[in-house]
Amino acid sequence: MYVRKFYFLMFPVFFAVLCIACKGTEESLIAKGAELTLVSDEYAFTEGPAVDAYGNVYFTDQPNDQILKWSEANGEVTVFMKPAGRANGLYFDNEGRLLAAADEQFELWRIDVEGDRNIEVLLSQFQGKNLNGPNDIWVDPSGGIYFTDPYYQRPWWDRSAKEIEQERVYYLPKGSKEPQIVVDDFVQPNGIIGSPDGKKLYIADIGDKKTFSYDIQDNGLLTNKKLLTEMGSDGMTMDNKGNIYLTGDGVTVFNMEGIEVLHIPVPQDWTANVTFGGKDQKTLFVTAMNSLYTLEMNVSGVR
């Protein structure tokens, strides 16, 4: 999520060491002696971190219309693409191409990161109407794409109203041009993440301050909706122990039973998103307001 009011909340950050609060974990999820570390605070609003097969992490700065890349090789951040369709959420597909929720024209993009950075527009409409604004993305083992489509009025849009009243979650099967509605009863869907075996999907209804789990069927449709926790989330990720990481007031980690096991304070007014990256995917990357942070972990990501 990028919300316009955050344009004006870009305060300098002078500290990178925080107290991390654990709640009843048998073994700490955080590496011994690790501290939340500021990588950079040179942006307007950071979002959408996604890791590639090499451990590099791509993230967005939507107000500045750019996708940035943190390099696993040297830890430096460079501009990968600018302009970038006002990209918000990112995710890599199973062939190593970067998917972007490019909401400038309400589109879902696929970008060739290894070649000429060619952009393919996968989707912009549903049944002849413009999408609200694709926000966050997850790709299942078969290559199908789940994405959330909330409505956040953007300063760069000419429109000021929805064409699709419902704020939904869609599934785009691999090779298809027509998405399927998989969730139609949320107030405002946002963060989304699935299990690596493709059997569970977690989606946050940030508008209703809840996060749910679903069983994924062979056709991509969802069943067995269950409340995970009465907390919404802007972005989400998962570790190799099955813990779910939600964002907003820092990063809050829940186990698969919905029990809070960890809270990571972040020195910003809003924490937007989170993913694992770097060598062995054991570094947690956190996008928050104008900044990117890292934290070394004992657990790893599942990509």
Coordinates of C-alpha atoms in Angstrom, one line a residue:
M1 CA 0.0 0.0 0.0
Y2 CA 1.1 3.6 -0.7
V3 CA -1.2 6.2 0.9
R4 CA -0.8 9.8 -0.1
K5 CA -0.6 11.2 3.4
F6 CA 2.8 9.5 3.8
Y7 CA 4.3 11.8 1.3
F8 CA 4.7 14.3 4.1
L9 CA 6.1 12.0 6.8
M10 CA 9.7 11.7 5.6
F11 CA 11.6 12.3 8.8
P12 CA 15.4 11.6 9.1
V13 CA 16.2 8.4 10.9
F14 CA 19.3 8.5 13.1
F15 CA 19.2 5.1 14.7
A16 CA 19.6 1.6 13.5
V17 CA 19.6 -0.4 16.7
L18 CA 16.4 -1.4 18.3
C19 CA 15.2 -3.7 21.1
I20 CA 13.5 -6.7 19.5
A21 CA 10.7 -8.2 21.6
C22 CA 10.1 -12.0 21.5
K23 CA 7.1 -13.6 22.9
G24 CA 7.5 -17.2 24.0
T25 CA 9.6 -18.5 21.2
E26 CA 11.5 -21.7 22.1
E27 CA 14.3 -20.6 19.9
S28 CA 14.8 -17.0 18.7
L29 CA 13.9 -16.3 15.1
I30 CA 16.5 -13.5 15.1
A31 CA 20.2 -14.3 14.8
K32 CA 22.2 -13.8 18.0
G33 CA 23.4 -10.3 18.3
A34 CA 21.6 -9.1 15.2
E35 CA 20.3 -5.6 15.1
L36 CA 17.8 -3.9 12.7
T37 CA 20.1 -1.9 10.4
L38 CA 19.2 1.0 8.2
V39 CA 20.4 0.4 4.6
S40 CA 19.1 3.7 3.1
D41 CA 16.6 6.5 3.8
E42 CA 16.8 8.3 0.5
Y43 CA 13.3 7.5 -0.8
A44 CA 9.8 8.8 -0.6
F45 CA 7.8 5.6 0.2
T46 CA 9.3 2.1 -0.1
E47 CA 7.3 -0.9 -0.9
G48 CA 7.0 -4.3 -2.6
P49 CA 10.4 -6.1 -1.8
A50 CA 10.9 -9.3 -3.8
V51 CA 13.9 -11.6 -4.0
D52 CA 15.4 -13.2 -7.1
A53 CA 17.1 -16.6 -7.4
Y54 CA 20.5 -15.0 -6.6
G55 CA 19.4 -13.3 -3.3
N56 CA 19.1 -9.8 -4.8
V57 CA 16.2 -7.8 -3.5
Y58 CA 14.1 -5.5 -5.7
F59 CA 11.8 -2.9 -4.1
T60 CA 9.7 0.1 -5.2
D61 CA 9.7 3.8 -4.4
Q62 CA 6.2 4.5 -5.8
P63 CA 6.1 8.3 -5.4
N64 CA 9.4 8.6 -7.3
D65 CA 8.2 6.0 -9.9
Q66 CA 11.2 3.7 -9.6
I67 CA 12.2 0.1 -8.9
L68 CA 15.4 -0.3 -7.0
K69 CA 17.7 -3.3 -6.6
W70 CA 19.8 -4.2 -3.5
S71 CA 22.8 -6.3 -4.7
E72 CA 23.6 -9.5 -2.8
A73 CA 27.2 -9.2 -4.1
N74 CA 28.1 -5.8 -2.6
G75 CA 25.1 -4.6 -0.5
E76 CA 24.6 -1.5 -2.7
V77 CA 21.3 -0.2 -3.9
T78 CA 20.9 1.0 -7.5
V79 CA 18.0 2.1 -9.7
F80 CA 16.8 -0.8 -11.8
M81 CA 14.0 0.9 -13.6
K82 CA 12.7 4.5 -13.8
P83 CA 10.0 5.3 -14.8
A84 CA 8.3 2.1 -13.6
G85 CA 4.6 2.4 -14.1
R86 CA 4.2 3.5 -10.4
A87 CA 4.9 0.0 -9.4
N88 CA 3.9 -1.1 -5.9
G89 CA 4.1 -4.8 -5.0
L90 CA 6.6 -7.0 -6.8
Y91 CA 7.2 -10.8 -7.0
F92 CA 9.3 -13.1 -9.1
D93 CA 7.6 -15.7 -11.2
N94 CA 8.9 -19.3 -11.5
E95 CA 11.0 -18.4 -14.6
G96 CA 12.8 -15.6 -12.9
R97 CA 10.9 -12.7 -14.4
L98 CA 9.8 -9.8 -12.2
L99 CA 6.1 -9.2 -11.8
A100 CA 5.0 -5.7 -10.9
A101 CA 1.7 -4.3 -9.7
A102 CA 2.0 -1.2 -11.9
D103 CA -1.0 0.8 -10.8
E104 CA -0.3 4.0 -12.9
Q105 CA -2.6 2.4 -15.6
F106 CA -4.1 -0.3 -13.2
E107 CA -1.9 -3.0 -14.8
L108 CA 0.0 -6.2 -13.9
W109 CA 3.4 -6.3 -15.6
R110 CA 6.0 -8.9 -16.3
I111 CA 9.6 -7.6 -16.7
D112 CA 12.5 -9.5 -18.2
V113 CA 15.3 -8.6 -15.7
E114 CA 18.0 -10.7 -17.4
G115 CA 17.6 -9.3 -20.9
D116 CA 16.5 -6.0 -22.3
R117 CA 14.0 -5.3 -19.5
N118 CA 11.2 -5.7 -21.9
I119 CA 7.8 -5.0 -20.2
E120 CA 4.8 -7.2 -21.0
V121 CA 1.4 -6.1 -19.8
L122 CA -0.3 -9.2 -18.5
L123 CA -3.6 -7.6 -17.4
S124 CA -5.3 -4.2 -17.0
Q125 CA -9.0 -4.9 -17.0
F126 CA -11.6 -7.3 -15.7
Q127 CA -14.7 -7.8 -17.8
G128 CA -14.0 -4.6 -19.7
K129 CA -13.5 -2.4 -16.6
N130 CA -10.2 -1.0 -15.3
L131 CA -8.9 -2.7 -12.2
N132 CA -8.8 -0.7 -9.0
G133 CA -5.1 -0.9 -8.7
P134 CA -3.2 -4.2 -8.4
N135 CA -1.3 -4.0 -5.1
D136 CA 0.4 -7.3 -3.9
I137 CA 1.3 -10.5 -5.7
W138 CA 2.1 -14.2 -5.1
V139 CA 2.9 -16.9 -7.6
D140 CA 1.9 -20.5 -7.0
P141 CA 4.1 -23.5 -8.0
S142 CA 2.1 -23.9 -11.3
G143 CA 2.9 -20.4 -12.3
G144 CA -0.6 -18.9 -11.6
I145 CA -0.7 -15.4 -10.2
Y146 CA -2.7 -14.3 -7.2
F147 CA -3.0 -10.5 -6.7
T148 CA -4.9 -8.1 -4.5
D149 CA -6.9 -5.2 -6.0
P150 CA -7.8 -2.6 -3.4
Y151 CA -8.6 1.0 -4.3
Y152 CA -6.3 3.7 -3.0
Q153 CA -6.8 7.0 -4.7
R154 CA -3.5 8.1 -6.3
P155 CA -2.3 11.6 -7.0
W156 CA -1.2 10.6 -10.5
W157 CA -4.7 9.4 -11.6
D158 CA -7.2 11.3 -13.6
R159 CA -10.0 9.2 -12.2
S160 CA -11.5 9.7 -8.8
A161 CA -13.8 6.7 -8.5
K162 CA -13.8 3.0 -9.0
E163 CA -14.9 1.2 -12.1
I164 CA -15.2 -2.1 -10.1
E165 CA -17.0 -1.5 -6.9
Q166 CA -15.7 -4.7 -5.1
E167 CA -12.1 -4.7 -3.8
R168 CA -11.2 -8.3 -4.6
V169 CA -8.4 -10.9 -4.8
Y170 CA -8.0 -12.5 -8.3
Y171 CA -6.2 -15.5 -9.7
L172 CA -4.6 -15.5 -13.1
P173 CA -3.8 -19.0 -14.3
K174 CA -0.6 -19.5 -16.2
G175 CA -1.1 -18.6 -19.8
S176 CA -4.6 -17.1 -19.2
K177 CA -5.7 -13.6 -20.2
E178 CA -8.8 -13.7 -17.9
P179 CA -8.5 -13.6 -14.1
Q180 CA -10.8 -15.5 -11.8
I181 CA -12.3 -13.9 -8.7
V182 CA -11.2 -15.9 -5.6
V183 CA -12.1 -13.5 -2.8
D184 CA -15.1 -11.2 -3.0
D185 CA -16.0 -10.5 0.6
F186 CA -13.2 -8.3 1.9
V187 CA -13.3 -4.6 2.8
Q188 CA -9.8 -3.9 1.4
P189 CA -7.5 -6.7 0.6
N190 CA -3.7 -6.0 0.6
G191 CA -0.9 -8.3 1.7
I192 CA -0.8 -11.8 0.4
I193 CA 1.6 -14.8 0.6
G194 CA 1.3 -18.5 0.0
S195 CA 3.1 -21.7 1.3
P196 CA 5.8 -23.1 -1.0
D197 CA 3.9 -26.3 -1.5
G198 CA 1.0 -24.3 -3.0
K199 CA -1.5 -25.6 -0.5
K200 CA -2.2 -22.5 1.7
L201 CA -2.8 -18.9 0.9
Y202 CA -2.8 -16.1 3.5
I203 CA -4.5 -12.8 2.7
A204 CA -4.8 -9.6 4.8
D205 CA -8.0 -7.6 4.8
I206 CA -6.4 -4.4 6.0
G207 CA -9.7 -2.6 5.8
D208 CA -11.3 -5.0 8.3
K209 CA -8.1 -5.5 10.4
K210 CA -8.0 -9.2 9.9
T211 CA -5.8 -11.8 8.2
F212 CA -7.2 -15.1 6.9
S213 CA -5.8 -18.4 5.7
Y214 CA -7.3 -20.5 2.8
D215 CA -6.8 -23.9 1.3
I216 CA -5.8 -23.7 -2.4
Q217 CA -7.6 -26.1 -4.7
D218 CA -6.1 -27.7 -7.9
N219 CA -8.0 -25.2 -10.0
G220 CA -6.6 -22.2 -8.0
L221 CA -9.8 -21.5 -6.2
L222 CA -9.8 -21.0 -2.5
T223 CA -11.8 -22.9 0.2
N224 CA -11.8 -23.3 4.0
K225 CA -11.5 -19.7 5.0
K226 CA -10.1 -19.3 8.5
L227 CA -9.2 -16.3 10.6
L228 CA -5.5 -16.3 11.4
T229 CA -5.5 -13.1 13.5
E230 CA -7.5 -9.9 14.1
M231 CA -4.8 -7.8 12.5
G232 CA -4.6 -6.6 9.0
S233 CA -1.4 -6.1 7.1
D234 CA 0.1 -4.0 4.3
G235 CA 2.7 -6.6 3.2
M236 CA 3.4 -10.2 4.1
T237 CA 6.0 -12.9 4.0
M238 CA 6.6 -16.4 5.4
D239 CA 9.7 -18.2 6.8
N240 CA 10.8 -21.9 6.5
K241 CA 9.1 -22.7 9.8
G242 CA 5.7 -21.6 8.6
N243 CA 5.6 -18.3 10.5
I244 CA 3.7 -15.5 8.9
Y245 CA 5.1 -11.9 9.0
L246 CA 2.6 -9.0 9.0
T247 CA 3.4 -5.3 8.7
G248 CA 2.0 -2.0 9.8
D249 CA 3.3 -1.2 13.3
G250 CA 6.7 -2.7 12.7
V251 CA 6.7 -6.4 11.8
T252 CA 4.6 -8.8 13.8
V253 CA 5.2 -12.6 13.4
F254 CA 2.5 -15.2 13.9
N255 CA 2.8 -19.0 13.9
M256 CA 0.5 -21.1 11.8
E257 CA -2.0 -21.3 14.7
G258 CA -2.3 -17.5 14.8
I259 CA -0.3 -17.0 18.0
E260 CA 2.0 -13.9 18.0
V261 CA 5.6 -15.1 18.5
L262 CA 7.6 -12.0 17.7
H263 CA 7.3 -8.2 17.3
I264 CA 10.1 -6.2 15.5
P265 CA 9.8 -2.5 16.2
V266 CA 10.7 -0.3 13.3
P267 CA 11.5 3.4 13.8
Q268 CA 8.9 4.7 11.3
D269 CA 5.3 5.7 11.4
W270 CA 4.4 2.9 9.0
T271 CA 6.0 -0.4 8.0
A272 CA 4.8 -1.3 4.5
N273 CA 6.3 -4.7 3.5
V274 CA 8.8 -7.4 4.2
T275 CA 10.7 -10.3 2.5
F276 CA 13.7 -12.5 3.0
G277 CA 16.7 -12.1 0.7
G278 CA 20.5 -12.2 0.6
K279 CA 22.7 -15.3 0.9
D280 CA 20.6 -18.3 1.8
Q281 CA 17.6 -15.9 2.2
K282 CA 18.4 -15.4 5.9
T283 CA 18.2 -11.6 5.9
L284 CA 14.9 -10.0 6.5
F285 CA 14.4 -6.9 4.4
V286 CA 11.9 -4.3 5.7
T287 CA 10.5 -1.4 3.7
A288 CA 9.2 1.4 5.9
M289 CA 8.3 4.9 4.8
N290 CA 11.4 6.4 3.2
S291 CA 13.7 3.6 4.2
L292 CA 15.0 0.1 3.7
Y293 CA 16.2 -2.0 6.7
T294 CA 17.7 -5.4 7.2
L295 CA 17.8 -7.9 10.1
E296 CA 19.8 -11.1 10.2
M297 CA 17.6 -14.1 11.0
N298 CA 18.0 -17.7 12.2
V299 CA 15.1 -18.7 9.8
S300 CA 15.1 -18.3 6.1
G301 CA 12.6 -17.4 3.3
V302 CA 10.8 -20.0 1.3
R303 CA 11.5 -18.9 -2.3

